[in-house]
CSV table of C-alpha atoms and ligand atoms in Angstrom, one decimal:
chain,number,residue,atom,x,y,z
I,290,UNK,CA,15.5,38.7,-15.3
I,291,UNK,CA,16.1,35.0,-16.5
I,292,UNK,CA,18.3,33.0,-13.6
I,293,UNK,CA,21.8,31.8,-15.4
I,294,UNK,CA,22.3,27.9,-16.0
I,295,UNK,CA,25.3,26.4,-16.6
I,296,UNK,CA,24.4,22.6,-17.3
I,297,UNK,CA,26.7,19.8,-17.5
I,298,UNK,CA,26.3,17.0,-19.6
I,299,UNK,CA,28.6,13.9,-18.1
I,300,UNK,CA,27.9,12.1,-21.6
I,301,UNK,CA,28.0,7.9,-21.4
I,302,UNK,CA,31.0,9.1,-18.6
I,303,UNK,CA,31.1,8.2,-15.0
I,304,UNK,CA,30.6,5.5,-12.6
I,305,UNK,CA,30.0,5.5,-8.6
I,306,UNK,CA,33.3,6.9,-8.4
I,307,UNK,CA,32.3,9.9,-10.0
I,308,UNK,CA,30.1,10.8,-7.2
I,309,UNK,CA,33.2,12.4,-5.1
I,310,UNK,CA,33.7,14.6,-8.3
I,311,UNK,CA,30.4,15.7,-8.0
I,312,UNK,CA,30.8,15.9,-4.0
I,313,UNK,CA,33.1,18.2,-4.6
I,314,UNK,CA,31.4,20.5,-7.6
I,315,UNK,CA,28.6,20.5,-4.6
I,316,UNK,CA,31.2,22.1,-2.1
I,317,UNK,CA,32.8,24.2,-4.8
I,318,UNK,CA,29.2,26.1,-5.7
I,319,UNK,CA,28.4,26.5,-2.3
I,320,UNK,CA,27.6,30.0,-3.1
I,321,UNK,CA,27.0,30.1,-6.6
I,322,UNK,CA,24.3,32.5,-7.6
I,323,UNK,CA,23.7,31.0,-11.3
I,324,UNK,CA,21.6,27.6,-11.6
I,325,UNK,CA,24.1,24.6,-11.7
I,326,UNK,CA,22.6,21.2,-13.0
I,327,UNK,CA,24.3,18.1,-13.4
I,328,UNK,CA,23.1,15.7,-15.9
I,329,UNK,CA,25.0,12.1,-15.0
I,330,UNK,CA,24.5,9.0,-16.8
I,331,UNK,CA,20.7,7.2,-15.5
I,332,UNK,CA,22.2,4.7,-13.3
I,333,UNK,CA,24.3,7.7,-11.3
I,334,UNK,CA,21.0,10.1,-11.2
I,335,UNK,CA,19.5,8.8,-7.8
I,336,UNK,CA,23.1,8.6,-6.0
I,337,UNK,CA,23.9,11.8,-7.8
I,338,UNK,CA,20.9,13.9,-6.4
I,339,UNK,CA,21.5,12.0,-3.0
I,340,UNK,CA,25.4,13.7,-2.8
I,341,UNK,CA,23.5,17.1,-4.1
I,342,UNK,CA,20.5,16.9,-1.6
I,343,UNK,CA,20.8,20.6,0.2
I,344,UNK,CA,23.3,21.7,-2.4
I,345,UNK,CA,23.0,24.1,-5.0
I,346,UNK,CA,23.6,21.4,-7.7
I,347,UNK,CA,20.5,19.6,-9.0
I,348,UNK,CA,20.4,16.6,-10.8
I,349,UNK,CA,19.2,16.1,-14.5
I,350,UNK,CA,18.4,13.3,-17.2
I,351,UNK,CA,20.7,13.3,-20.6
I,352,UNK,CA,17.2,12.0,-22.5
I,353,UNK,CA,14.0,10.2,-22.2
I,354,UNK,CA,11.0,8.5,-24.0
I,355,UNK,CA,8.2,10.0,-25.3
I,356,UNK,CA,5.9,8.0,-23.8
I,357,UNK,CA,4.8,7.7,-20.5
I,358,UNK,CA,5.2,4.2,-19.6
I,359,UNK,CA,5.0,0.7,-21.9
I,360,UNK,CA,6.4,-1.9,-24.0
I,361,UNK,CA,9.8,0.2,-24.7
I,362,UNK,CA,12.9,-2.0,-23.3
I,363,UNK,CA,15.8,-0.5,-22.1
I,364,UNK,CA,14.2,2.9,-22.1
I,365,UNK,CA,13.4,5.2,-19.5
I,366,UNK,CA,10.4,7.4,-19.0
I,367,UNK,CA,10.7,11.3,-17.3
I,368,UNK,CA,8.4,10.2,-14.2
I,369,UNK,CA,11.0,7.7,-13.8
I,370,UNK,CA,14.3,10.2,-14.0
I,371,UNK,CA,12.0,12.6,-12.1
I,372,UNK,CA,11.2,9.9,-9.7
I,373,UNK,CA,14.8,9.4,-9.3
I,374,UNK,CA,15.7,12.8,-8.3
I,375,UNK,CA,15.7,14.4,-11.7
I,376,UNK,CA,15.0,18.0,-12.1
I,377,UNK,CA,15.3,18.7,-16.0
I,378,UNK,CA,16.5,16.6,-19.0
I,379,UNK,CA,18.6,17.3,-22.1
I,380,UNK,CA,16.5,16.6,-25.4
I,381,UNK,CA,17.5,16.6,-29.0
I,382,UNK,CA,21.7,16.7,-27.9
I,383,UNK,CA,23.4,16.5,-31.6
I,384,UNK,CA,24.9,13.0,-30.5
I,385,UNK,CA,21.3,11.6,-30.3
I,386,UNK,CA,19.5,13.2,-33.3
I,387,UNK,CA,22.6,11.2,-34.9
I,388,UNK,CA,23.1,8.5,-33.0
I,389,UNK,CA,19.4,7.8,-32.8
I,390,UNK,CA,18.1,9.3,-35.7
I,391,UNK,CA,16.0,11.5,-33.5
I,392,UNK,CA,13.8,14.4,-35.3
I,393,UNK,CA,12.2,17.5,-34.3
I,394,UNK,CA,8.9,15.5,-34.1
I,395,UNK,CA,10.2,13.3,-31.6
I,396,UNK,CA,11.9,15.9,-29.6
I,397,UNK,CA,9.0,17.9,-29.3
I,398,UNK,CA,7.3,14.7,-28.2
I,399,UNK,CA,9.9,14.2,-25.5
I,400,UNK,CA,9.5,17.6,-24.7
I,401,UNK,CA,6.0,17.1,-24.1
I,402,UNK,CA,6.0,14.5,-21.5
I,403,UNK,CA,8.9,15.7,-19.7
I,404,UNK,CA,7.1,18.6,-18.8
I,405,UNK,CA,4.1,16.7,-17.7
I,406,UNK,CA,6.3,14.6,-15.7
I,407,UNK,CA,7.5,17.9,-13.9
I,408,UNK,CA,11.2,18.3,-15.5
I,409,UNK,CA,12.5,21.5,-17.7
I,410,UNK,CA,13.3,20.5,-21.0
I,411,UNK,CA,16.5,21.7,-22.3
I,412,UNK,CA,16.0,21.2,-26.0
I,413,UNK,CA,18.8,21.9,-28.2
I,414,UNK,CA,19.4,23.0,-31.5
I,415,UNK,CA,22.7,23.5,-33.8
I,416,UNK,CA,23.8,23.0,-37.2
I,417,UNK,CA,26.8,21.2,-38.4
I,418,UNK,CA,29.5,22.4,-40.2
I,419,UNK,CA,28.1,21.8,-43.7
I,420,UNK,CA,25.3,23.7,-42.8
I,421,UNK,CA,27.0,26.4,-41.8
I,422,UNK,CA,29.8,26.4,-44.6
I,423,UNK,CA,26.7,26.5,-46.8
I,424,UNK,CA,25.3,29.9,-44.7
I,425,UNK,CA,22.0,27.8,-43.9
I,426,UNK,CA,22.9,28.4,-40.3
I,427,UNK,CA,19.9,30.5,-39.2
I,428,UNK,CA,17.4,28.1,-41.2
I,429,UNK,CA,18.7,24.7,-39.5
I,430,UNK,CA,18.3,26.3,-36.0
I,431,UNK,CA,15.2,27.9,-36.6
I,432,UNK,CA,13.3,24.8,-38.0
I,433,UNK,CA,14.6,23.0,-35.7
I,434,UNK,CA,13.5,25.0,-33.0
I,435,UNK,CA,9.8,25.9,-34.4
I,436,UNK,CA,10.0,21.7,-34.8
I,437,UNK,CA,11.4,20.5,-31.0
I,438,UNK,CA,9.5,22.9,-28.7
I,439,UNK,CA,5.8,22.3,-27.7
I,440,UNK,CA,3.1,24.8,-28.3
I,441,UNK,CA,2.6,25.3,-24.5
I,442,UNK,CA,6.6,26.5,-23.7
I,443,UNK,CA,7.4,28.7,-21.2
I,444,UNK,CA,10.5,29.6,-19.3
I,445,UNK,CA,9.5,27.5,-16.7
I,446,UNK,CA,9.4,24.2,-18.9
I,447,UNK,CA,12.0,24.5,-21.8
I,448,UNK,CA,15.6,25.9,-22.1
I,449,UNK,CA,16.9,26.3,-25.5
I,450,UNK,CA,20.7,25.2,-26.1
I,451,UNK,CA,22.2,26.5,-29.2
I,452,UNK,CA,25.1,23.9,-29.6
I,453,UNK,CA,27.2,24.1,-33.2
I,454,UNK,CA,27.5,20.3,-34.1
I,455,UNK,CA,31.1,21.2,-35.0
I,456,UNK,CA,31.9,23.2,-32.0
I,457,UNK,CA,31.2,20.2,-29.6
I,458,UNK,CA,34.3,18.1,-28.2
I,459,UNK,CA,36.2,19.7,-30.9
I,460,UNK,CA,38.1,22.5,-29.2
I,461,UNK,CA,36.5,25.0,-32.0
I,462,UNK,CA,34.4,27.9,-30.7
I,463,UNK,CA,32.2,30.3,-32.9
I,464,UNK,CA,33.4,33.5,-32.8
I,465,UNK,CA,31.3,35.8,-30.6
I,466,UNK,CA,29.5,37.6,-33.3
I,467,UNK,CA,28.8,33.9,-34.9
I,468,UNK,CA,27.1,33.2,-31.3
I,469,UNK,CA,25.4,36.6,-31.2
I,470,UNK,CA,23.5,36.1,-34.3
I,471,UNK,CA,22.3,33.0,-33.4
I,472,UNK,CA,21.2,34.1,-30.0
I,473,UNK,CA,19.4,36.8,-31.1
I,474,UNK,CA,17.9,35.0,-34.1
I,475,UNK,CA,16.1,32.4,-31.8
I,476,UNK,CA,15.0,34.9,-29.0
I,477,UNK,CA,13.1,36.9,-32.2
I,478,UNK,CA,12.0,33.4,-33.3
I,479,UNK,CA,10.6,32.5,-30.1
I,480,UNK,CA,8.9,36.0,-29.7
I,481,UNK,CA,7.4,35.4,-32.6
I,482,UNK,CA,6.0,32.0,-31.6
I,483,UNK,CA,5.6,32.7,-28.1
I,484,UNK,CA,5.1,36.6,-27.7
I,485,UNK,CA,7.4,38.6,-26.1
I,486,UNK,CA,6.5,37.9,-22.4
I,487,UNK,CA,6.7,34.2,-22.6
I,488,UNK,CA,9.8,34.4,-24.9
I,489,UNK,CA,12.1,36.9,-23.0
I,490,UNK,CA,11.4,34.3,-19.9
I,491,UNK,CA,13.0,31.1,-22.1
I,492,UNK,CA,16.7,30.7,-21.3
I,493,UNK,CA,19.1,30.6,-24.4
I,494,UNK,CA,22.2,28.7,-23.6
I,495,UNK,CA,25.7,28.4,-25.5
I,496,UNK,CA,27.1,25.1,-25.8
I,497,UNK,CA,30.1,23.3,-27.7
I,498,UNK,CA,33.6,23.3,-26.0
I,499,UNK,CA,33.3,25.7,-23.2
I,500,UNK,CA,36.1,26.0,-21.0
I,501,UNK,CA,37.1,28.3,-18.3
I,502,UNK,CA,39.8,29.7,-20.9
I,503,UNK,CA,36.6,31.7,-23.2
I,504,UNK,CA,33.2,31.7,-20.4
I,505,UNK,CA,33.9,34.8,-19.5
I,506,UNK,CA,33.9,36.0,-23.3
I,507,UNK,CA,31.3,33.8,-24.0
I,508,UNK,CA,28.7,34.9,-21.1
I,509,UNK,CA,29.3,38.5,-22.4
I,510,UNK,CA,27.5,38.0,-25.2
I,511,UNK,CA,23.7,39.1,-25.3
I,512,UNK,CA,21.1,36.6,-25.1
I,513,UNK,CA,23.5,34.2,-24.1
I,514,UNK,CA,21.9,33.2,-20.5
I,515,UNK,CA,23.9,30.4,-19.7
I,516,UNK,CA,25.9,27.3,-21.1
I,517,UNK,CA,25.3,23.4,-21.8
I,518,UNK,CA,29.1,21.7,-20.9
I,519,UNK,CA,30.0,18.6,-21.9
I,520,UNK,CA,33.7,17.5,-21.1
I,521,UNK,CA,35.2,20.4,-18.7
I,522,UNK,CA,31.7,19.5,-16.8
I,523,UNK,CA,33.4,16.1,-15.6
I,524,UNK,CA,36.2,17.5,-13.0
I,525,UNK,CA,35.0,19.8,-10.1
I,526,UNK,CA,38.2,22.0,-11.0
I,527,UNK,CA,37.3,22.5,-14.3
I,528,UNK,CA,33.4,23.2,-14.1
I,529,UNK,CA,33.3,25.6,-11.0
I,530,UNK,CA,35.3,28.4,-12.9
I,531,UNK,CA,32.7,27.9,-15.0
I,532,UNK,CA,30.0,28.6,-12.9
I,533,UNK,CA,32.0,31.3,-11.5
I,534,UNK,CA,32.4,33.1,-14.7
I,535,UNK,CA,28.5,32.9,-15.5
I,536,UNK,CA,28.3,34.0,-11.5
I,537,UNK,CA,30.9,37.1,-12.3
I,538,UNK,CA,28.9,37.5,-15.4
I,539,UNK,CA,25.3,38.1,-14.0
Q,75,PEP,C1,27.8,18.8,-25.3
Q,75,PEP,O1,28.0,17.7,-25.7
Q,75,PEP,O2,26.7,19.2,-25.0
Q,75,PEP,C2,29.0,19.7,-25.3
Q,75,PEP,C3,28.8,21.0,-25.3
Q,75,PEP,O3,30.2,19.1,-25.3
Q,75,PEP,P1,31.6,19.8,-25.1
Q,75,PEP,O4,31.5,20.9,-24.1
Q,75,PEP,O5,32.6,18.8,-24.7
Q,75,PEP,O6,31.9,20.4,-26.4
């Protein structure tokens, strides 16, 4: 049985006044039975896992460099976030493969030392709306896929977050069956990779506009272990239905 996640993804949002937000996600998911990660801008993370210590929220990194430590200003490595009180990191988001011209090569490098440094790696994949208006859906999230995850992943070190570029701050939602084939399209590509054993383990997570108002539909549909959130994850009120729909769900 793979553990539910619902992740949060707090974007370039959030200051210290933020952290009462979180305070009160922390009190809200008191009892929540699915995983519930927070991933805060860098300069909230240590303050952030401080609120959460003894909570059932942990704390994660939105991304990181690929190299252990060095000459790279500005960035940050994953034994730093870890060091902070970082528990996982988002790699490959949409926003940075555009923003920062990040490729599957990279990503998997990412990947690579976050593990090492002791965080999951939530690596995620998606097409954009071109793509998929051009029915190349299942080859963009497959290539990207075999491209971002490292030879040596196991449900203990990577999560897989299928996130439709177009369905991300956009209010538009693939339908269910649109979300069902892609699930089930990476768990047979990562059974194929991994083997069954190690694949079945490796959470699949929906992401791209998730509100309360579709979870429920959304966490109904097979394969789908989970969600990556980006703006209903930045008010208490609006995540924690979440996480009690995946709960409800389980
Ligand atoms: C995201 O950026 O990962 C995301 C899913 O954003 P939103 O929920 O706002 O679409």
């Amino acid at each position: 049985m793979r553990q539910k996640l619902v992740a949060g993804n707090w974007k370039m949002n959030g200051t210290a006044s933020a952290l009462t937000e979180l305070g009160n996600l922390a009190y809200s998911c008191k009892s929540a039975k699915s995983e519930v990660l927070i991933c805060p801008p860098s300069t909230l993370i240590y303050r952030a896992s401080n609120v959460c210590v003894d909570s059932k929220v942990e704390i994660g990194a939105q991304d990181c460099h690929s190299a252990t430590y060095g000459a790279h200003t500005g960035d940050l490595s994953a034994e730093m976030l870890h060091d902070a009180g970082a528990t996982a990191v988002i790699l490959g988001h949409s926003e940075r493969r555009a923003d920062h011209a990040e490729t599957d090569k990279l990503v998997r490098a990412k990947a690579t030392t976050a593990i090492a440094a002791g965080l999951t790696a939530i690596i995620c994949v998606g097409e954009t709306l071109v793509e998929r208006e051009a029915g190349r859906t299942m080859d963009v999230v497959r290539a990207q896929l075999e491209g971002s995850l490292p030879d040596d992943s196991s449900g203990s070190k990577v999560v897989v977050a299928y996130e439709p570029v177009w369905a991300i701050g956009t209010g538009k939602v693939p339908t269910v069956e649109q979300i069902a084939e892609v699930h089930s399209g990476l768990r047979a590509s990562l059974v194929k990779r991994f083997g069954g054993e190690t694949a079945k383990a490796i959470r699949l997570l929906y992401g791209g506009s998730v509100k309360s108002s579709n979870a429920k539909e959304i966490f109904a549909v097979a394969e789908v272990d989970g969600a990556l959130v980006g703006g209903a994850s930045l008010k208490a009120a609006d995540f924690a239905p979440i996480v009690s729909a995946l709960d409800a769900s389980a």
